[in-house]
XYZ file of C-alpha atoms in Angstrom:
360
model
C 86.200 -37.345 -41.380
C 88.173 -40.100 -39.418
C 91.123 -42.170 -40.253
C 93.159 -45.125 -38.397
C 95.819 -44.223 -35.976
C 99.169 -44.796 -37.459
C 100.568 -46.565 -34.241
C 97.139 -48.481 -33.776
C 95.238 -50.014 -36.490
C 92.203 -50.366 -34.076
C 92.016 -47.075 -32.992
C 90.328 -44.160 -34.952
C 91.379 -40.423 -34.686
C 89.448 -37.222 -36.484
C 91.058 -36.323 -39.606
C 90.966 -32.500 -39.115
C 91.168 -31.915 -42.937
C 87.832 -33.729 -43.756
C 85.976 -33.473 -40.150
C 84.649 -30.009 -41.292
C 82.732 -31.537 -44.299
C 80.994 -34.288 -42.198
C 80.074 -31.306 -39.576
C 78.339 -29.232 -42.413
C 76.416 -32.414 -43.790
C 74.682 -32.906 -40.508
C 74.365 -29.125 -40.000
C 72.649 -29.108 -43.676
C 70.807 -32.089 -42.757
C 69.628 -30.381 -39.423
C 68.335 -27.529 -41.302
C 65.926 -29.776 -43.183
C 67.808 -30.611 -46.166
C 67.427 -34.083 -47.918
C 70.352 -36.046 -49.099
C 69.972 -34.575 -53.154
C 69.807 -31.103 -51.875
C 72.756 -31.249 -49.507
C 74.694 -32.901 -52.544
C 73.935 -30.067 -54.708
C 75.237 -27.875 -52.021
C 78.357 -29.165 -51.589
C 79.012 -29.509 -55.633
C 78.104 -25.905 -55.792
C 80.703 -25.191 -53.101
C 83.266 -27.455 -55.198
C 83.938 -29.303 -52.084
C 86.230 -32.275 -52.710
C 84.532 -36.102 -52.523
C 85.886 -38.733 -50.114
C 87.756 -40.707 -53.261
C 89.914 -37.389 -53.844
C 91.186 -37.462 -50.262
C 91.343 -41.191 -50.355
C 93.676 -40.604 -53.456
C 96.105 -38.681 -51.365
C 96.704 -41.156 -48.569
C 95.246 -44.583 -49.728
C 97.423 -47.192 -51.658
C 94.138 -47.890 -53.459
C 93.489 -45.158 -56.327
C 90.147 -44.168 -57.392
C 89.119 -42.817 -61.111
C 88.561 -38.608 -60.480
C 87.488 -36.643 -63.318
C 85.091 -33.695 -63.744
C 82.305 -35.959 -63.399
C 83.157 -37.022 -60.043
C 80.689 -35.368 -57.706
C 78.954 -35.330 -54.517
C 75.663 -37.789 -54.632
C 72.577 -38.587 -52.298
C 74.344 -41.904 -51.895
C 77.828 -40.572 -50.653
C 75.727 -38.090 -48.112
C 73.510 -40.926 -47.022
C 76.624 -43.157 -46.420
C 78.250 -40.517 -44.095
C 74.977 -39.650 -42.486
C 74.522 -43.398 -41.446
C 77.979 -44.051 -40.527
C 77.869 -44.353 -36.812
C 81.742 -44.150 -36.505
C 81.174 -40.112 -36.606
C 79.479 -40.211 -33.223
C 82.351 -42.096 -31.663
C 81.478 -45.690 -31.899
C 83.494 -48.748 -33.184
C 81.441 -50.539 -35.586
C 82.421 -54.146 -36.710
C 81.267 -57.362 -38.308
C 79.663 -55.378 -41.135
C 80.907 -58.095 -43.655
C 81.754 -61.582 -43.584
C 83.664 -64.063 -45.827
C 81.657 -66.620 -47.595
C 84.276 -68.573 -49.096
C 87.876 -69.441 -48.237
C 90.013 -70.229 -51.083
C 88.455 -67.372 -53.341
C 87.765 -64.911 -50.866
C 84.007 -63.550 -51.125
C 82.052 -61.573 -48.818
C 78.787 -60.166 -48.053
C 77.348 -57.606 -46.237
C 75.595 -58.349 -42.759
C 72.405 -57.245 -41.643
C 72.395 -53.901 -39.919
C 71.102 -55.606 -36.479
C 73.740 -58.275 -36.317
C 76.522 -55.275 -36.451
C 78.966 -55.266 -33.465
C 79.009 -51.777 -32.045
C 81.152 -50.732 -29.333
C 80.245 -46.995 -27.794
C 82.542 -44.346 -27.310
C 85.789 -46.044 -28.618
C 87.077 -42.655 -30.000
C 86.359 -38.940 -30.327
C 83.370 -38.050 -32.023
C 82.978 -35.764 -35.002
C 79.310 -35.121 -34.082
C 77.286 -35.557 -31.013
C 75.099 -38.818 -30.648
C 72.099 -36.498 -30.117
C 72.756 -34.981 -33.359
C 73.506 -38.518 -34.914
C 70.220 -39.798 -33.603
C 68.282 -36.777 -34.524
C 69.222 -36.757 -38.172
C 68.700 -40.432 -38.409
C 65.621 -41.112 -36.997
C 63.606 -37.980 -37.227
C 64.773 -35.626 -40.100
C 66.163 -37.683 -43.274
C 63.147 -39.033 -45.059
C 62.393 -42.787 -44.378
C 62.863 -44.173 -47.786
C 66.506 -42.607 -47.786
C 66.984 -44.259 -44.255
C 66.022 -47.331 -45.642
C 67.524 -47.595 -49.084
C 70.899 -45.895 -48.609
C 72.153 -47.113 -45.471
C 75.878 -47.578 -45.410
C 76.058 -49.828 -48.585
C 72.798 -51.731 -47.714
C 70.431 -52.725 -50.239
C 73.131 -52.245 -53.006
C 71.375 -51.799 -56.393
C 71.374 -54.711 -58.601
C 71.476 -55.123 -62.450
C 73.655 -55.001 -65.455
C 73.167 -51.815 -67.591
C 75.724 -48.907 -67.166
C 75.586 -45.477 -68.143
C 77.442 -44.491 -71.108
C 78.611 -41.174 -69.633
C 79.390 -41.786 -66.081
C 79.721 -45.668 -66.042
C 77.193 -45.973 -62.913
C 74.720 -48.759 -63.058
C 71.494 -47.613 -64.608
C 68.361 -47.869 -62.621
C 64.865 -49.164 -64.088
C 61.859 -46.973 -63.940
C 58.729 -49.083 -63.710
C 56.102 -46.438 -63.279
C 55.020 -46.023 -66.916
C 53.518 -48.123 -69.873
C 57.097 -48.190 -71.373
C 59.527 -48.808 -68.689
C 63.272 -47.688 -69.171
C 66.766 -47.678 -67.822
C 67.968 -44.093 -66.470
C 70.954 -42.784 -64.804
C 70.389 -41.513 -61.056
C 73.293 -39.289 -61.825
C 71.119 -37.176 -64.210
C 70.325 -34.948 -61.177
C 73.860 -33.437 -61.260
C 75.049 -34.095 -64.789
C 72.983 -33.056 -67.844
C 74.545 -35.744 -70.003
C 73.352 -38.515 -67.746
C 70.135 -36.663 -67.664
C 69.601 -37.695 -71.136
C 70.178 -41.215 -70.893
C 67.225 -43.313 -71.259
C 67.232 -46.970 -72.434
C 63.812 -48.440 -73.473
C 63.499 -51.909 -71.464
C 61.211 -53.833 -73.959
C 63.617 -52.712 -76.801
C 66.758 -53.632 -75.062
C 65.300 -57.077 -73.876
C 64.314 -58.038 -77.444
C 67.924 -57.249 -78.689
C 69.450 -59.131 -75.762
C 67.196 -62.097 -76.320
C 68.445 -62.484 -79.953
C 71.970 -62.440 -78.609
C 71.657 -64.860 -76.128
C 70.193 -67.531 -78.407
C 73.306 -67.071 -80.194
C 75.368 -67.243 -77.145
C 73.786 -70.687 -76.328
C 74.398 -71.905 -79.591
C 78.200 -70.916 -79.214
C 78.049 -72.725 -75.524
C 76.844 -75.817 -77.460
C 79.749 -75.775 -79.868
C 82.140 -75.301 -77.164
C 80.858 -78.216 -75.062
C 80.955 -80.521 -78.240
C 84.575 -79.197 -78.975
C 85.790 -80.019 -75.133
C 84.036 -83.503 -75.371
C 85.729 -84.307 -78.630
C 89.219 -83.054 -77.122
C 88.579 -85.206 -74.082
C 88.328 -88.300 -75.970
C 91.200 -87.820 -78.140
C 93.501 -87.234 -74.953
C 91.972 -90.038 -73.420
C 92.867 -92.296 -76.302
C 96.648 -90.768 -76.448
C 97.154 -91.347 -72.620
C 96.268 -94.763 -72.365
C 99.920 -96.069 -72.289
C 100.998 -93.161 -69.743
C 101.639 -94.284 -66.249
C 99.492 -93.284 -63.397
C 100.496 -91.683 -60.024
C 100.304 -94.978 -58.356
C 102.496 -96.848 -61.048
C 105.040 -94.110 -60.284
C 105.026 -94.811 -56.754
C 105.708 -98.452 -57.100
C 108.258 -97.736 -59.595
C 110.117 -95.387 -57.380
C 109.664 -97.982 -54.381
C 111.589 -100.507 -56.772
C 114.538 -98.114 -57.562
C 114.958 -97.204 -53.840
C 115.003 -101.023 -53.147
C 117.814 -101.437 -55.850
C 119.996 -98.952 -54.248
C 120.103 -101.350 -51.016
C 121.230 -104.208 -53.542
C 123.784 -101.925 -55.252
C 125.129 -101.244 -51.782
C 125.273 -104.880 -50.635
C 127.121 -105.448 -53.888
C 129.867 -102.765 -53.361
C 130.075 -104.099 -49.476
C 130.753 -107.589 -50.913
C 133.476 -106.630 -53.430
C 131.378 -107.520 -56.175
C 131.284 -103.966 -57.420
C 134.109 -101.485 -57.140
C 133.355 -98.072 -55.888
C 133.428 -96.085 -58.999
C 130.803 -98.292 -60.516
C 128.724 -98.448 -57.417
C 128.695 -94.360 -57.363
C 127.872 -94.318 -61.285
C 124.935 -96.595 -60.743
C 123.612 -95.072 -57.704
C 123.761 -91.218 -59.434
C 121.744 -93.061 -62.385
C 119.057 -94.732 -60.020
C 118.779 -91.196 -58.091
C 118.378 -89.311 -61.298
C 115.508 -91.500 -62.265
C 113.978 -91.405 -59.004
C 113.973 -87.363 -59.510
C 112.509 -87.710 -62.953
C 109.516 -90.167 -61.616
C 108.896 -87.585 -59.024
C 108.252 -84.806 -61.526
C 106.272 -86.717 -63.679
C 103.971 -87.623 -60.809
C 103.678 -83.866 -59.808
C 102.647 -82.994 -63.248
C 100.052 -85.776 -62.874
C 98.568 -84.483 -59.937
C 98.811 -80.847 -60.980
C 96.815 -82.018 -63.884
C 94.291 -83.795 -61.765
C 93.848 -80.457 -59.977
C 93.255 -78.316 -63.485
C 90.990 -81.193 -64.555
C 88.809 -81.015 -61.362
C 88.670 -77.226 -61.823
C 88.041 -77.696 -65.490
C 85.050 -80.245 -64.484
C 83.293 -77.639 -62.387
C 82.743 -75.013 -65.202
C 82.048 -77.660 -67.998
C 79.289 -78.818 -65.759
C 78.131 -74.961 -65.057
C 77.994 -74.538 -68.951
C 75.924 -77.784 -69.571
C 73.791 -76.496 -67.007
C 73.333 -73.162 -68.736
C 72.642 -75.194 -72.017
C 70.347 -77.099 -70.523
C 68.311 -74.344 -68.953
C 68.311 -72.172 -71.942
C 68.587 -74.137 -75.094
C 65.106 -74.598 -75.356
C 63.621 -71.105 -74.146
C 61.830 -68.712 -76.731
C 61.517 -65.917 -74.117
C 63.669 -64.686 -71.327
C 62.925 -62.982 -67.888
C 64.952 -60.311 -66.393
C 66.090 -63.153 -63.823
C 67.438 -65.006 -67.115
C 69.324 -61.856 -68.380
C 71.098 -61.556 -64.761
C 71.860 -65.000 -64.582
C 73.934 -64.796 -68.241
C 75.219 -61.103 -68.397
C 77.541 -59.745 -66.042
C 77.398 -55.957 -67.763
C 75.849 -54.135 -70.547
C 77.718 -50.928 -71.841
C 75.902 -48.626 -74.296
C 78.300 -47.347 -77.228
C 76.266 -45.125 -79.221
C 74.078 -47.360 -81.214
C 75.686 -50.329 -80.267
C 75.939 -52.579 -76.780
C 78.877 -54.334 -75.528
C 77.952 -57.161 -73.479
C 80.313 -59.090 -70.618
C 79.284 -62.688 -70.255
C 79.495 -64.816 -67.268
C 81.712 -67.889 -67.816
C 83.670 -66.263 -70.418
C 87.152 -66.575 -68.491
C 86.959 -70.069 -69.134
C 85.415 -70.230 -72.458
C 87.894 -67.811 -74.509
C 90.912 -70.207 -74.177
C 88.545 -72.919 -75.865
C 87.165 -70.645 -78.251
C 91.142 -69.528 -79.336
C 91.800 -73.630 -79.585
C 88.685 -74.116 -81.678
C 89.686 -71.159 -83.901
C 93.124 -72.781 -84.216
C 91.807 -76.112 -85.172
C 89.820 -74.747 -87.713
C 92.675 -72.901 -89.360
C 94.604 -76.204 -89.007
C 91.785 -78.301 -90.938
C 91.742 -75.576 -93.855
């Protein structure tokens, strides 16, 4: 494959250890094999995957076990990667946020491609022939260097991959695409209607829990406001600091005019300085509290929007499940759900549990 030049991060060179794998993939494709057939051939030859090679040289470590193997997706990712034909590809992803970085994939037609920037592993003629003529159209469209990534929230209990939905039968079901390579995954079959019925019952309890959380937060905010009525605001502190600074001028004048000796002047000056430092620290605590409150207001509003949208619903659509659920894992007959918004809610739940214990 290719790797970055140690002396120039903007220049690629051929990785002689892995380049033969890329050449073999394109040769197999030129012979008429599709991505699944190529993956099966590489697995039979026990050729190591890109993740294995990355673990040798990259700081980022991938989980490698006996289930890690070549798949159609991995094959198509290599076949669609124009860098192997000697071209530099940029603007593939763009940042959508600043504070908390999040990026999205750019449409392929908007990529920036600079031709002939480094030595190629395969010729442009072979790259074009495989991508435009040989590989099936469905594969070229659906598995294009990470484009059109699969969506969903159900994961295989054996390999941990995202399950896909089969809608071609009267009774739709989720299945693992890795079943082509693994007999355990081949037996994964989750009936959609049964799962959605179970999830609907759990969601009703989840929404009720959100209502309890929201009520608890409102009650505690009311108590906090009552207990903090007498506390100084940041503006009050600024005024007090200004007064103390003016008083130091008066102290110096008294010392200059002989009304106060040097020792008394230094003692009073140090006391004023200490008071100012304490006020500045209190001001920072208040300002940091305001920042935390702003963040809290955001997630409080998110929770209330969820409650408002789902509290009166009797049935839930697939879109509803995706909006509320981040992940579903299957452990035997049980299911484990990872909810959205739980990062903020879990601390509140611990506070609620503590309050209940205190009241007993």
